[in-house]
Structure formats: C-alpha cells, structure tokens
XYZ file of C-alpha atoms in Angstrom:
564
model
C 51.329 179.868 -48.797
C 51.883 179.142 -44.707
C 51.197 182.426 -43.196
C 54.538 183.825 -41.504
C 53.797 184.616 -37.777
C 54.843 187.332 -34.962
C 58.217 184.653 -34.293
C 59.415 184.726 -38.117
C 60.071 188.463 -37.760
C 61.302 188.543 -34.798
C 63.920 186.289 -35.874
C 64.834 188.035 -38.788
C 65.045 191.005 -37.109
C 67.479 189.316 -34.312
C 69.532 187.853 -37.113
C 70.109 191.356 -39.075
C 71.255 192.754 -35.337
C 73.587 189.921 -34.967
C 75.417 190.624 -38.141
C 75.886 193.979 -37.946
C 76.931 193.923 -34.851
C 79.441 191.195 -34.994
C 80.134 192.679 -38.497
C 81.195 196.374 -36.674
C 83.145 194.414 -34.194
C 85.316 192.527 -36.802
C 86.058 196.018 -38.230
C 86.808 197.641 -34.524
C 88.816 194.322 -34.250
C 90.912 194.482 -37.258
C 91.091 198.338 -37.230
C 92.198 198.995 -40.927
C 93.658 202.743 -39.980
C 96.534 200.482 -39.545
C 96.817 199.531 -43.131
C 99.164 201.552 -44.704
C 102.697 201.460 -46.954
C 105.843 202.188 -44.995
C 108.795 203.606 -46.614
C 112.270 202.940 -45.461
C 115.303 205.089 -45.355
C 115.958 203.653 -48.610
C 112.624 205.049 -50.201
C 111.358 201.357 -51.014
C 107.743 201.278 -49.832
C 106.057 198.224 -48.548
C 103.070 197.263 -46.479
C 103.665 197.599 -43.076
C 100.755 194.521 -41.615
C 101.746 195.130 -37.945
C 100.320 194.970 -35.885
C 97.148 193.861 -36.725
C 97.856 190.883 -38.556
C 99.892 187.484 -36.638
C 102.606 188.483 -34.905
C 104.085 185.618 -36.180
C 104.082 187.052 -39.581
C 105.246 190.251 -38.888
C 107.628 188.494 -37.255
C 108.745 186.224 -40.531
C 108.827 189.590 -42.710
C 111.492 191.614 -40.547
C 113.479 188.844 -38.943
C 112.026 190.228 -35.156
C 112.837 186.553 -33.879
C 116.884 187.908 -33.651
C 118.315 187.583 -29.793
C 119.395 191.582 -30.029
C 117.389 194.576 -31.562
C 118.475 195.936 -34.663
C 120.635 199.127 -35.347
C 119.976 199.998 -39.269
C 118.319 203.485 -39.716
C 115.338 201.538 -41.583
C 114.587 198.884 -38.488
C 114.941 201.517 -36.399
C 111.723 203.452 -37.760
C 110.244 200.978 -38.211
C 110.401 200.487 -34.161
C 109.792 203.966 -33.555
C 106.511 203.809 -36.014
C 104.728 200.726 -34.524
C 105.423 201.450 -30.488
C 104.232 204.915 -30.627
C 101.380 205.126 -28.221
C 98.106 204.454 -29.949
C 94.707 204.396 -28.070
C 91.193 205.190 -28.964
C 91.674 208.437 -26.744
C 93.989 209.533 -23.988
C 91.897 210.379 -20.827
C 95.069 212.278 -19.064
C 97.077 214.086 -20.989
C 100.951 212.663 -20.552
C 102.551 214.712 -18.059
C 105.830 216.372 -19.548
C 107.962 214.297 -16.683
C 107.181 210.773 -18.470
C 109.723 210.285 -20.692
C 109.143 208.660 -24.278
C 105.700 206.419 -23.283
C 106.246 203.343 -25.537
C 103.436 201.012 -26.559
C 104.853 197.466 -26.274
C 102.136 195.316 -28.023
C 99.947 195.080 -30.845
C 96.498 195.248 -30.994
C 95.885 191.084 -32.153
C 97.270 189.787 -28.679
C 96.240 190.705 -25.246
C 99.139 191.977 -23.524
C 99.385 192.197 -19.393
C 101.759 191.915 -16.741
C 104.314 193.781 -17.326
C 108.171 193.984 -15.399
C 110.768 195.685 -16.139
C 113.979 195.177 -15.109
C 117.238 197.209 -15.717
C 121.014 196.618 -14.819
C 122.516 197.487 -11.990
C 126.115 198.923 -13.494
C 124.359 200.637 -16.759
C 120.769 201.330 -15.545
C 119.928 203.109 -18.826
C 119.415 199.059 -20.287
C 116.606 197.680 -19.544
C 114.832 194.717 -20.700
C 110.207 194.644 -20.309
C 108.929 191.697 -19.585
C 104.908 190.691 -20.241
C 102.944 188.261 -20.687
C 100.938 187.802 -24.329
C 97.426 185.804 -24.730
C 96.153 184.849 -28.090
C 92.818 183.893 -27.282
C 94.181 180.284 -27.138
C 97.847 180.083 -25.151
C 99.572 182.418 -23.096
C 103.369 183.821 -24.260
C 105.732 185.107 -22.335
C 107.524 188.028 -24.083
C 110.983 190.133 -23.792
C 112.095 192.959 -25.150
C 115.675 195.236 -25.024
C 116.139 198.722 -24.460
C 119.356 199.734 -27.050
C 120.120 203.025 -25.483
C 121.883 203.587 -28.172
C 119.140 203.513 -30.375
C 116.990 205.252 -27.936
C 114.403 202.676 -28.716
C 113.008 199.496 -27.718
C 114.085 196.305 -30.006
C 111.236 193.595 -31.090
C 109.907 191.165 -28.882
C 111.152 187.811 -28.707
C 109.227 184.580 -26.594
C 110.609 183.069 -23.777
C 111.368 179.401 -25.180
C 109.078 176.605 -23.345
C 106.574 179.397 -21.594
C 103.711 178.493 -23.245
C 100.355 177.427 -22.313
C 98.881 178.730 -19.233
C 101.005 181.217 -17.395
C 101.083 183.644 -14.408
C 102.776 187.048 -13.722
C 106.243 187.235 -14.450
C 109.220 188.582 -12.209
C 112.790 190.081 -14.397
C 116.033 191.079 -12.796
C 119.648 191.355 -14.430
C 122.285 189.730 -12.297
C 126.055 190.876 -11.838
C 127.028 189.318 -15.416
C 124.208 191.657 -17.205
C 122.324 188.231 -17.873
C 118.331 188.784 -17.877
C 116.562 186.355 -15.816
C 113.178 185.699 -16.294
C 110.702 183.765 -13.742
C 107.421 182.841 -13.894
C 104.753 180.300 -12.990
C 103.236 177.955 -15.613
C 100.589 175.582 -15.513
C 101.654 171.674 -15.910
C 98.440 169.324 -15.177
C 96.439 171.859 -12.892
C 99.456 172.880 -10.913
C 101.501 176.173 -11.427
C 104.960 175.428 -11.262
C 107.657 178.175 -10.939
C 110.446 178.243 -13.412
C 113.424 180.258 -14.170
C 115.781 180.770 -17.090
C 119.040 183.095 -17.638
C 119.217 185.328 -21.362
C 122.745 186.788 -22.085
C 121.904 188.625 -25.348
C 122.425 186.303 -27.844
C 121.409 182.755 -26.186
C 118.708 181.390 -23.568
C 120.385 179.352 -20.765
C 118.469 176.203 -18.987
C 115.014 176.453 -18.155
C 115.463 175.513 -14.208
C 112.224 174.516 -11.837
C 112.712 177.041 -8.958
C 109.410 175.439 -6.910
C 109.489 171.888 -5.849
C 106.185 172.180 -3.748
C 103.552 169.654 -5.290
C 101.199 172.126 -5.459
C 101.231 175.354 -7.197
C 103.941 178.280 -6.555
C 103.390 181.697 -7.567
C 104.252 185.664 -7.339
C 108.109 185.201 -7.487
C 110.030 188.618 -6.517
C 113.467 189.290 -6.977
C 116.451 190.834 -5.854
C 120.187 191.064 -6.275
C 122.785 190.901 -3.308
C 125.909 192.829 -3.906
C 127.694 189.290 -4.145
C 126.020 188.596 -7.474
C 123.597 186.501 -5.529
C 120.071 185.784 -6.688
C 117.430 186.007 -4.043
C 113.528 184.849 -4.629
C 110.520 184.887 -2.396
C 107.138 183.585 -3.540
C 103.813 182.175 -2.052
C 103.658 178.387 -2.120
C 100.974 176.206 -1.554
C 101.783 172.667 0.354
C 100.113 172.427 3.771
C 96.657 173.012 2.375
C 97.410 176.885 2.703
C 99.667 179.398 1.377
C 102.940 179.882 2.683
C 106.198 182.047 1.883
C 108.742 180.743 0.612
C 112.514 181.880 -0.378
C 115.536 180.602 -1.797
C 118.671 181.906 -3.192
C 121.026 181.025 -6.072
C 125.244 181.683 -5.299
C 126.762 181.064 -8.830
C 125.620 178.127 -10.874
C 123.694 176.172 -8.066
C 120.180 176.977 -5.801
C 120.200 176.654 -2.298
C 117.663 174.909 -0.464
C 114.102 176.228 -0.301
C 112.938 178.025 3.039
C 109.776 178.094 4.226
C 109.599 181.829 6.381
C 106.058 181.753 7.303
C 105.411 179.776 10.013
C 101.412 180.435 10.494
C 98.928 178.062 9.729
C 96.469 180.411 7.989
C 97.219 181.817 4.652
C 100.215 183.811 3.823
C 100.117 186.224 1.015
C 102.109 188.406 -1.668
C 105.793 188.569 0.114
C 108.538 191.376 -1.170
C 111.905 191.591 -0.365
C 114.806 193.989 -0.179
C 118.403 193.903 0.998
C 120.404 196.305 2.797
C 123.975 197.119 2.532
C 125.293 193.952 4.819
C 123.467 191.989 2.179
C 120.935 190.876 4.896
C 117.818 189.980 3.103
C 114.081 191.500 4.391
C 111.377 189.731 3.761
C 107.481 191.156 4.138
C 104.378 189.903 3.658
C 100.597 189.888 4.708
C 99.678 187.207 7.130
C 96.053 185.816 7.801
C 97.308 184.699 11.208
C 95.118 186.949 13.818
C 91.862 186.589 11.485
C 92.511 189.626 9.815
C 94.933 190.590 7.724
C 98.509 192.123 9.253
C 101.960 192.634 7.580
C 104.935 190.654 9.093
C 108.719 190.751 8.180
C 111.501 188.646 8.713
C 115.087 188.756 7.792
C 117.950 186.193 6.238
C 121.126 186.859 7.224
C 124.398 186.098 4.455
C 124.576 182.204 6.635
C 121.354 181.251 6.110
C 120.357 182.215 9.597
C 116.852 183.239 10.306
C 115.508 186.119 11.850
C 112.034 185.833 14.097
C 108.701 186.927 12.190
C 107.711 190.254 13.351
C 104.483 192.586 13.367
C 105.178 195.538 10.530
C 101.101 196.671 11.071
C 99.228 193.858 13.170
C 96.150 196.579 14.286
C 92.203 195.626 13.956
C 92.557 197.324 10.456
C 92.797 195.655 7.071
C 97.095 195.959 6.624
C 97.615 193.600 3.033
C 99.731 193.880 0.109
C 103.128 194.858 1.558
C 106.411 196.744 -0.886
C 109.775 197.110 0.616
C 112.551 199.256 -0.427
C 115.766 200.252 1.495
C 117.631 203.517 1.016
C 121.019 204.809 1.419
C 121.486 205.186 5.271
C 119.544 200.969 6.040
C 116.257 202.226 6.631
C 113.446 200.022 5.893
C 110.511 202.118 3.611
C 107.258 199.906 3.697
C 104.243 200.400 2.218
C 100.780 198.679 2.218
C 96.970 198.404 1.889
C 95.115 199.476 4.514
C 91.126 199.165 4.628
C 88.772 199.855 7.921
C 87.980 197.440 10.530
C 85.650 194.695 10.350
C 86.964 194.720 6.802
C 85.139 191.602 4.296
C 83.116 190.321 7.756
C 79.677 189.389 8.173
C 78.480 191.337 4.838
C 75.946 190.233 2.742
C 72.556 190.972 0.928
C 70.611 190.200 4.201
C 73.509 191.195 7.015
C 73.868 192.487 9.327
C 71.349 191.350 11.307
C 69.939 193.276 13.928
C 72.031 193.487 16.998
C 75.023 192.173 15.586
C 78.051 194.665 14.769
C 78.341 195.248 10.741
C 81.175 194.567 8.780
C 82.555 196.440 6.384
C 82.561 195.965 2.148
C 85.688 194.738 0.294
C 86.115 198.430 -1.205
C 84.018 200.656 1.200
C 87.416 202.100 1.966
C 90.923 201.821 1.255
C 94.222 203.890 1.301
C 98.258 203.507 1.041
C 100.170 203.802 4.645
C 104.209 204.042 4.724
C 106.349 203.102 7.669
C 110.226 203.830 7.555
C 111.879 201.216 10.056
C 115.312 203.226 11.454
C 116.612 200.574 13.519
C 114.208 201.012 16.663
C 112.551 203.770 15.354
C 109.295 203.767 13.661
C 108.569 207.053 11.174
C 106.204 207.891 8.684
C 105.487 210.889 6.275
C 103.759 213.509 7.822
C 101.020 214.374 5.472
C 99.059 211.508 4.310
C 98.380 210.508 0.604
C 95.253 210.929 0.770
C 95.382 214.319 1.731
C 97.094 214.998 -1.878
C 93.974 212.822 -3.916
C 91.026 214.156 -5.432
C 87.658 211.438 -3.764
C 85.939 210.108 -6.572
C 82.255 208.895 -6.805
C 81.863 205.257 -7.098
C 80.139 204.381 -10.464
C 75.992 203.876 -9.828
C 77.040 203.680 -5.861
C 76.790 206.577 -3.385
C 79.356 209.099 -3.040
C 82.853 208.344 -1.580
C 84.171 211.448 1.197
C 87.956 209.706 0.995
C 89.879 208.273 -2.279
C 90.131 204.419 -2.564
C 93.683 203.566 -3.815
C 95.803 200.873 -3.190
C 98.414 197.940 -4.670
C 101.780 200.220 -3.650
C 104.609 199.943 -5.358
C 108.210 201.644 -3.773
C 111.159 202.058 -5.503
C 114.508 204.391 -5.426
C 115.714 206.091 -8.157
C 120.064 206.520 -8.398
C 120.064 209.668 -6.652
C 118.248 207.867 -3.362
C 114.945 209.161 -3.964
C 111.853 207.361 -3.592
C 108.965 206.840 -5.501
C 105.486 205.283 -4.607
C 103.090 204.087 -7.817
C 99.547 202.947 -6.342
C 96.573 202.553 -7.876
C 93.263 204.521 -7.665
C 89.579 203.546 -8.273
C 88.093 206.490 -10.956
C 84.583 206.681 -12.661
C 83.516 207.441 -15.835
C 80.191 208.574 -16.391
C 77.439 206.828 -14.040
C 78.352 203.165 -14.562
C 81.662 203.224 -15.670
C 84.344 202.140 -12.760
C 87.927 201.972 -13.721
C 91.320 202.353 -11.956
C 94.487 204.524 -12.653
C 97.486 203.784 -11.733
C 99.687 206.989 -9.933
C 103.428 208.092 -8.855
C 104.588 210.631 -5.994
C 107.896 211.357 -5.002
C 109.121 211.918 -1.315
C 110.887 215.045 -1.125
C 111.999 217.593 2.253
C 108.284 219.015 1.790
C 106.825 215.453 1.468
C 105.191 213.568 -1.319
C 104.582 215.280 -3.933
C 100.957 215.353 -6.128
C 100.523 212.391 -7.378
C 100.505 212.295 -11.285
C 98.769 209.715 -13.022
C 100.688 207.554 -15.707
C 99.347 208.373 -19.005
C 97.298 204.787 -20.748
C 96.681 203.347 -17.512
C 93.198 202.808 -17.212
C 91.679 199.517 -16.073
C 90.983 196.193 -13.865
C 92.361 196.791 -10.200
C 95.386 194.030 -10.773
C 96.717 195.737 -14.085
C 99.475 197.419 -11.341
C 102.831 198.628 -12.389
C 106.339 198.037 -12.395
C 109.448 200.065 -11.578
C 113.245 200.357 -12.049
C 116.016 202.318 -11.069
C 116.753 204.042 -14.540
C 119.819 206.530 -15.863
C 120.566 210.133 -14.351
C 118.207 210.184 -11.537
C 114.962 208.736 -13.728
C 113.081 204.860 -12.987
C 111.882 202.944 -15.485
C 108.282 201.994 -15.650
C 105.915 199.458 -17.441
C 102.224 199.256 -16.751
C 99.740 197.314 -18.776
C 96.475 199.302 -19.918
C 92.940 197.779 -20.938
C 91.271 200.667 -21.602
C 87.829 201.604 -19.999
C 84.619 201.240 -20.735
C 83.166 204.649 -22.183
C 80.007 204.383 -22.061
C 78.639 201.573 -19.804
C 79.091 198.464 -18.220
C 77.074 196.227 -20.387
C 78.269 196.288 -24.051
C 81.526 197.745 -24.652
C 83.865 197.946 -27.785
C 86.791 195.254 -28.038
C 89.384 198.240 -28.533
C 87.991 199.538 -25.496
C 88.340 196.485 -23.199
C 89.171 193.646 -25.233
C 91.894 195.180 -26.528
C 95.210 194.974 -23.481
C 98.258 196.207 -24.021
C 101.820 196.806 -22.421
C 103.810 200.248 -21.869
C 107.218 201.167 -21.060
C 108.521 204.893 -20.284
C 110.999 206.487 -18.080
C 109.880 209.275 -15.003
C 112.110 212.167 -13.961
C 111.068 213.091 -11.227
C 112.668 216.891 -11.189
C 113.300 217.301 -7.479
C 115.525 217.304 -4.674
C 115.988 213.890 -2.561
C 114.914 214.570 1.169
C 112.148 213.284 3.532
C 109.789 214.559 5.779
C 109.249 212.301 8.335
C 107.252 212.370 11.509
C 107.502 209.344 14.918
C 104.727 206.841 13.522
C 101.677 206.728 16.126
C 99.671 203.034 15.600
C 96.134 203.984 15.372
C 93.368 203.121 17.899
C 91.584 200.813 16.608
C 89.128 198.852 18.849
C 88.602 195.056 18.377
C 84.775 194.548 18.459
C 84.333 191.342 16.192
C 84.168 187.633 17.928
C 86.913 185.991 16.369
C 86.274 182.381 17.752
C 82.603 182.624 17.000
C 83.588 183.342 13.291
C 85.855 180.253 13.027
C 83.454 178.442 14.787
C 80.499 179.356 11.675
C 83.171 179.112 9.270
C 84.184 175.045 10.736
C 80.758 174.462 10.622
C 79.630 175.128 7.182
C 83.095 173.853 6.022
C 81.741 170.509 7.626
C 78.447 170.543 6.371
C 77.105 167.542 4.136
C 73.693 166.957 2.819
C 72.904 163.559 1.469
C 70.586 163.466 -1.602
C 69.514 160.661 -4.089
C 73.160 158.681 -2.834
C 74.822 162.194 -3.455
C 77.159 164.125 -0.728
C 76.772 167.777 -1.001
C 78.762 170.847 0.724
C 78.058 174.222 0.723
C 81.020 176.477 -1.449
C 80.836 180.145 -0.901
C 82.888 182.728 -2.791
C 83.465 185.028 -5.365
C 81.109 184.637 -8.346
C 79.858 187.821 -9.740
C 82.742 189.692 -11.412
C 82.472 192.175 -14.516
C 86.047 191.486 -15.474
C 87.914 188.988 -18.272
C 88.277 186.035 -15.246
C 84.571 186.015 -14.212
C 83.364 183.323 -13.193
C-alpha cells in the first residue's frame, strides 16, 4: 500500500473545513427560524415560505403580483407579519420618534436604493421605491402605503427594468400617478428611462436620456403647474455634464445642458420656489477642486448664469437643495479640508513638496440659506452636536466624519437634514450610520440615528414630506461586520435590505440663523503643474513586443460588494 504523505492530510483536512463552512453558511443563508405555519383570521393554518424561499413563489401563493395592496383582515397580517423589522441584532435601539420601521425585503434578494415618494394633496400615501438583485439580474421594485390599512401592500416589479440597473428616483405628479425613473444598462451604456403607474395600470416606458453615452442620478421635482422637472448627470463630451428637462402634460421638452465647464460635473439637485422657478445645484470640477454651483430655469425656458454656492480651496461636493415657505434657498453639502485627494500616496509626499490630504482624513456637513442677497447659516455647527469616532485599525479621529446630506421640509415648514456618519465596531470593523436633526429657534437638534442603518458609505437615505407634520423615510441597511473585516456572515453583509418608517419630529418650526462668513482658506497647491503631470501620464505609451501600453491609475482596493 502507497504510503499517504504530509499533502494527503492536508487536503483532507482543507476539504472537511470547506464543507462545514459552506455547510453553516447555507444554513445562515436559508435561516430556517423563518419556517413556520401561519394562521389566518379564519384559523386555517398554512406554511408561510416568505421570505426565504423565491419571491416569485411567494408571490404565486398570495396573488402579491395585484396593481393595489390588499384590504382583507387575513392579507393584512400577513403584511404586518413578514415586514416587521428582523435583523441579527439592533445596534441602536429605535428612537420612540420613528414611527412604525418597516422592513421592505426579504432575506433571498439583496435589496438597496431605496426612494420614497409621497403625494403632494394626501401626503399620508406614499409609494417606496428600491432596487432588488438576485445574484443574477437587477429588479426594480414598488410598493403602496394604504393608509387605511396602516400598512405597506406587496411589492410589485417595474415592467421592462430588468438586467443591470442604477439608483432609482419616485415622485407622484398632480394626477396622484407614481412615476418611476431610473437608469438601465442596454449594450454597456446606462440609459435613463421613465414610466407613469396610476394604481391599477403601468403607462409607456419613455427614454428620458438621448445622450449616446450613459445618463444617470435622475432627481425630481413637481412645479405647482403639474409639471415634471428632471436633472441628471450625462455623459457626451467625454465628461460629465448636467443635464435637465421638463415634461408639461403628455410631451418632454427639449433636453438642456446647464453645465457649461469642461471638467466633470457631478450629482445635481433641484428645487422650486413658489414662482415655479426651478434651482438647480451641483458640484463642479471646474477650478481643480471640487466647488458647488447653482443655476436657475425660469417658467420660459430662460436660463439663469452658473453661480459659486461654495467655490473656497476646500473640498465643497455632494450638494441638497430645499426651499421653504418665505423663497429661501437651504443648501447643504460635503465639505473635506484642503489639498483634499492630492498628491497622496504610499511614497508621497516627498520632501519639500506640500502634502495632500486622504479621501476621508476629514469630512463634515455645511448649510447655507440663500435670502435673496443674503447669505446665512446655522449658528452652531453639526459637528458640535456628534460624538468623534475612532477609525477602525487607524489612529484616532479629534472631529466626526459625516457626510452625503440629505434636506427636506416636513408640512409644517420645518426642516430636516439626514447625513451619514462613519462608526467603528470593535478594532477592524468600519461602518456608517445614517442620522436626522431638525432645525428649530435653538438650532439643530441632536442628531438621532435611524434605527437598521448600518453599512457601505452610498447606502444614504431618502425623505418625504409625510401626514401631520411627520416625513417619510426609506434607507437601505447591509448590516455590519461584527467581528472583522475578513470573514463575515452572509446575514451580516450579504444579506441587504430596504426600510420604510415615518419621523415626527416633536418640535416647534423656527431657525437660528447667523450672516455666513466664507472661511480662509489659503490656496497653496500648483494647479497647472498638476494638470501638467496628469497630461503627461495620460499621454504616456510604452511599446512592447508590437504592443501599446498606457499607464491607468485608480481605485482598486475596496472591501465592499463592487470591488474591483
């Protein structure tokens, strides 16, 4: 008999690992707690397979595929059993002030970007909006508030979004008609598409983007006219652009390109105020750093000229726009030091040469309120109000990092900021939670975080005017990674999923606003000698064996589901 060596062992050893391991995560996976008879209102028991078999099949079993939600006592458990909030652990408790935190999706899909969108003459509808990967295709999913069910209905896909898709924008016009946009992959180009739900029908699908290459990021808003306005980030010239068009009853104007720089143009929002004059903002690449610009569209069409919102040597990015009661223009945005992503790397700076700064060394939320030629902003800080937290295996932060605002005013004129902050857990464990304060005479309030929130920067939120005074809000959650970075449990991170819930907020509407000062912020970094570098290793060509090679520099070391 052949003698079995060191290697045999080792493999058998590797092999028994392997199955218990994948064994455990099939288990975690399926996550047979779930398995259990359901009795209706009638007393007749049956097995209740959601959600951790298809949703297709659920789907088949309790006709979920209907236009409407349901209204028998029996469905109506049912909904109540399967979205209650379910989680391997809570690491907040829910503040009292979040109203009736839903969990949209089941645990077989991964669920993300979330809207929510709710009408305008009976805010307490609302329809979510997410999108829903099976490992294979994306779907794009809606679902109905019936307020008088208080309860969400079932799900129901977005006919023809299918494939490859990209985050999702939701608004009901002046008919109460849902509209649902989103960008969707055809032949390596994202294309931006559109299509009109009234309840019990879908309407055309109708191509919103004509651009040849890809469009993406649409936001939305209503004019008092019924008209539908869009802005989104377009890519044509080679770089990104902002684009915006509007839709007066059955037919789309033309498109409208409003940036007019030749670097990249990111992220635009938009708000109207009460003449119907649309405001447009959005970070610009235009200086070599990043600023945010605005510009306006009157009711004709007419143009207004781009101007500086925050143009200083700071990082000013990600821009949210809101207008209140009495015209004034609430804007909110990243902000991140000077220097911010330059001249960083494993062997920079060099000696004699200024440093840059890191992607995340710092980074807070500033608010400017535009009153026609006065510029205010609150007078304590946000990041006064925050808690610093220690960066996972990294040194000590003195300041909070939060970002990715998010403004919007409730029915009583009171306005709410959601931003995201970066948390640890542990000593590797990074994760970030999303937040909501509430100006008020005193100033914001303490931010609160929003219970099942943890996760990737980009899982942000999304907000509604709601009934009596509350917003709506849905925010996707991926959980976070409990014990480490390296192996984690799929209903830990694998695991995404989608939540709705309404905020009242409990306090009086007021402001305290001070005359906004722009910081001093010297410009020490050579501009032109960076563009000049940057030309030159764009240009760069080695010949080798009859091959052309360039030099390609970016992002690839991420600990996230879209590593590269």
């Amino acid at each position: 008999m052949k003698e079995r060596g060191f290697r045999f062992y080792v493999v058998r050893v590797a092999w028994v690992i392997l199955v218990i391991y994948a064994s455990t995560m099939v288990y975690l996976r399926v996550d047979w707690r779930d398995w259990r008879p359901w009795v209706g209102a009638d007393g007749v028991a049956f097995d209740v397979v959601w959600p951790t078999t298809r949703p297709d099949d659920a789907i088949a079993q309790f006709e979920l595929g209907r236009a409407i939600g349901t209204s028998s006592i029996r469905e109506k458990e049912f909904l109540n059993w399967f979205s209650t909030p379910y989680d391997p652990a809570a690491p907040v408790e829910a503040d009292p002030r979040f109203v009736d935190p839903v969990r949209m999706s089941e645990d077989s899909y991964s669920d993300d970007f979330p809207v929510i969108a709710s009408d305008p003459a009976r805010p307490e509808s609302a329809w979510a909006v997410w999108i829903s990967f099976n490992g294979l295709h994306d779907q794009l999913r809606v679902a109905r508030y019936h307020h008088e069910l208080g309860a969400f209905g079932v799900w129901n896909p977005v006919p023809t979004a299918r494939g490859d898709l990209w985050r999702p924008a939701a608004i009901i016009d002046g008919e109460g008609r849902l509209w649902v946009f989103w960008s969707q992959q055809e032949d390596g180009n994202f294309d931006l598409f559109a299509r009109p739900f009234d309840g019990e029908a879908w309407g055309p699908l109708e191509r919103v983007g004509t651009g040849v290459n890809s469009d993406l990021d649409p936001r939305l808003a209503l004019g008092s006219d019924g008209a539908l306005h869009v802005v989104w980030q377009s890519f044509r010239r080679g770089t990104s652009d902002i684009f915006y068009r509007v839709r007066r009853g059955d037919a789309w104007g033309e498109e409208v390109r409003l940036s007019e720089s030749e670097a990249n143009d990111w992220e635009p929002a938009l708000a109207l105020d009460s003449e119907d004059v649309v405001h447009v903002v959005w970070d610009t690449y235009d200086r070599n750093v990043y600023d945010v610009v605005t510009r306006t569209v009157a009711v004709s069409g007419a143009l207004g000229a781009v101007t500086e919102v925050a143009a200083t040597a700071r990082l000013e990015a990600r821009p949210s726009i809101v207008i209140d009661g009495q015209d004034r223009r609430w804007i909110a945005y990243d902000v991140g030091p000077t220097r911010w992503a330059k001249g960083w790397g494993w062997r920079l700076p060099r000696e004699g040469e200024p440093a840059g700064t890191r992607i995340y060394d710092e980074r807070e939320v500033e608010v400017v309120v535009i009153d026609g030629a006065d510029i205010k902003t609150p007078a304590r800080r946000l990041s006064a109000l925050l808690d610093p937290q220690p960066r996972a295996n990294q040194i000590k932060h003195d300041k909070p990092i939060f970002n990715e605002p998010e403004l919007v005013i409730d029915g009583v004129g009171r306005v709410h900021l959601l931003f995201r902050k970066l948390e640890t857990q542990g000593f590797f464990s990074q994760y970030w939670r999303e937040y909501l304060t509430t100006m008020t005479s005193d100033g914001w309030t303490k931010p609160v975080a929003v219970p099942y929130s943890e996760g990737r920067l980009s899982m942000t939120a999304s907000a509604a005017a709601g009934p009596e005074g509350q917003i709506w809000l849905a925010w996707p959650r991926d959980n976070f990674p409990s014990a480490s970075t390296f192996v984690d449990f799929p209903e830990e991170t694998l695991i995404e999923n989608v939540y709705t819930a309404r905020f009242a907020a409990e306090v009086i509407a007021g402001d305290d606003l001070i005359p906004f000062e722009v910081p001093a912020t010297g410009e020490d970094w050579d501009h032109a000698a960076e563009l000049s570098a940057l030309n030159r290793i764009r240009k760069y060509r080695a010949d080798v064996d009859g091959e052309s090679y360039r030099i390609l520099r970016g992002d690839v070391h991420r600990h996230t589901e879209f590593s590269t």
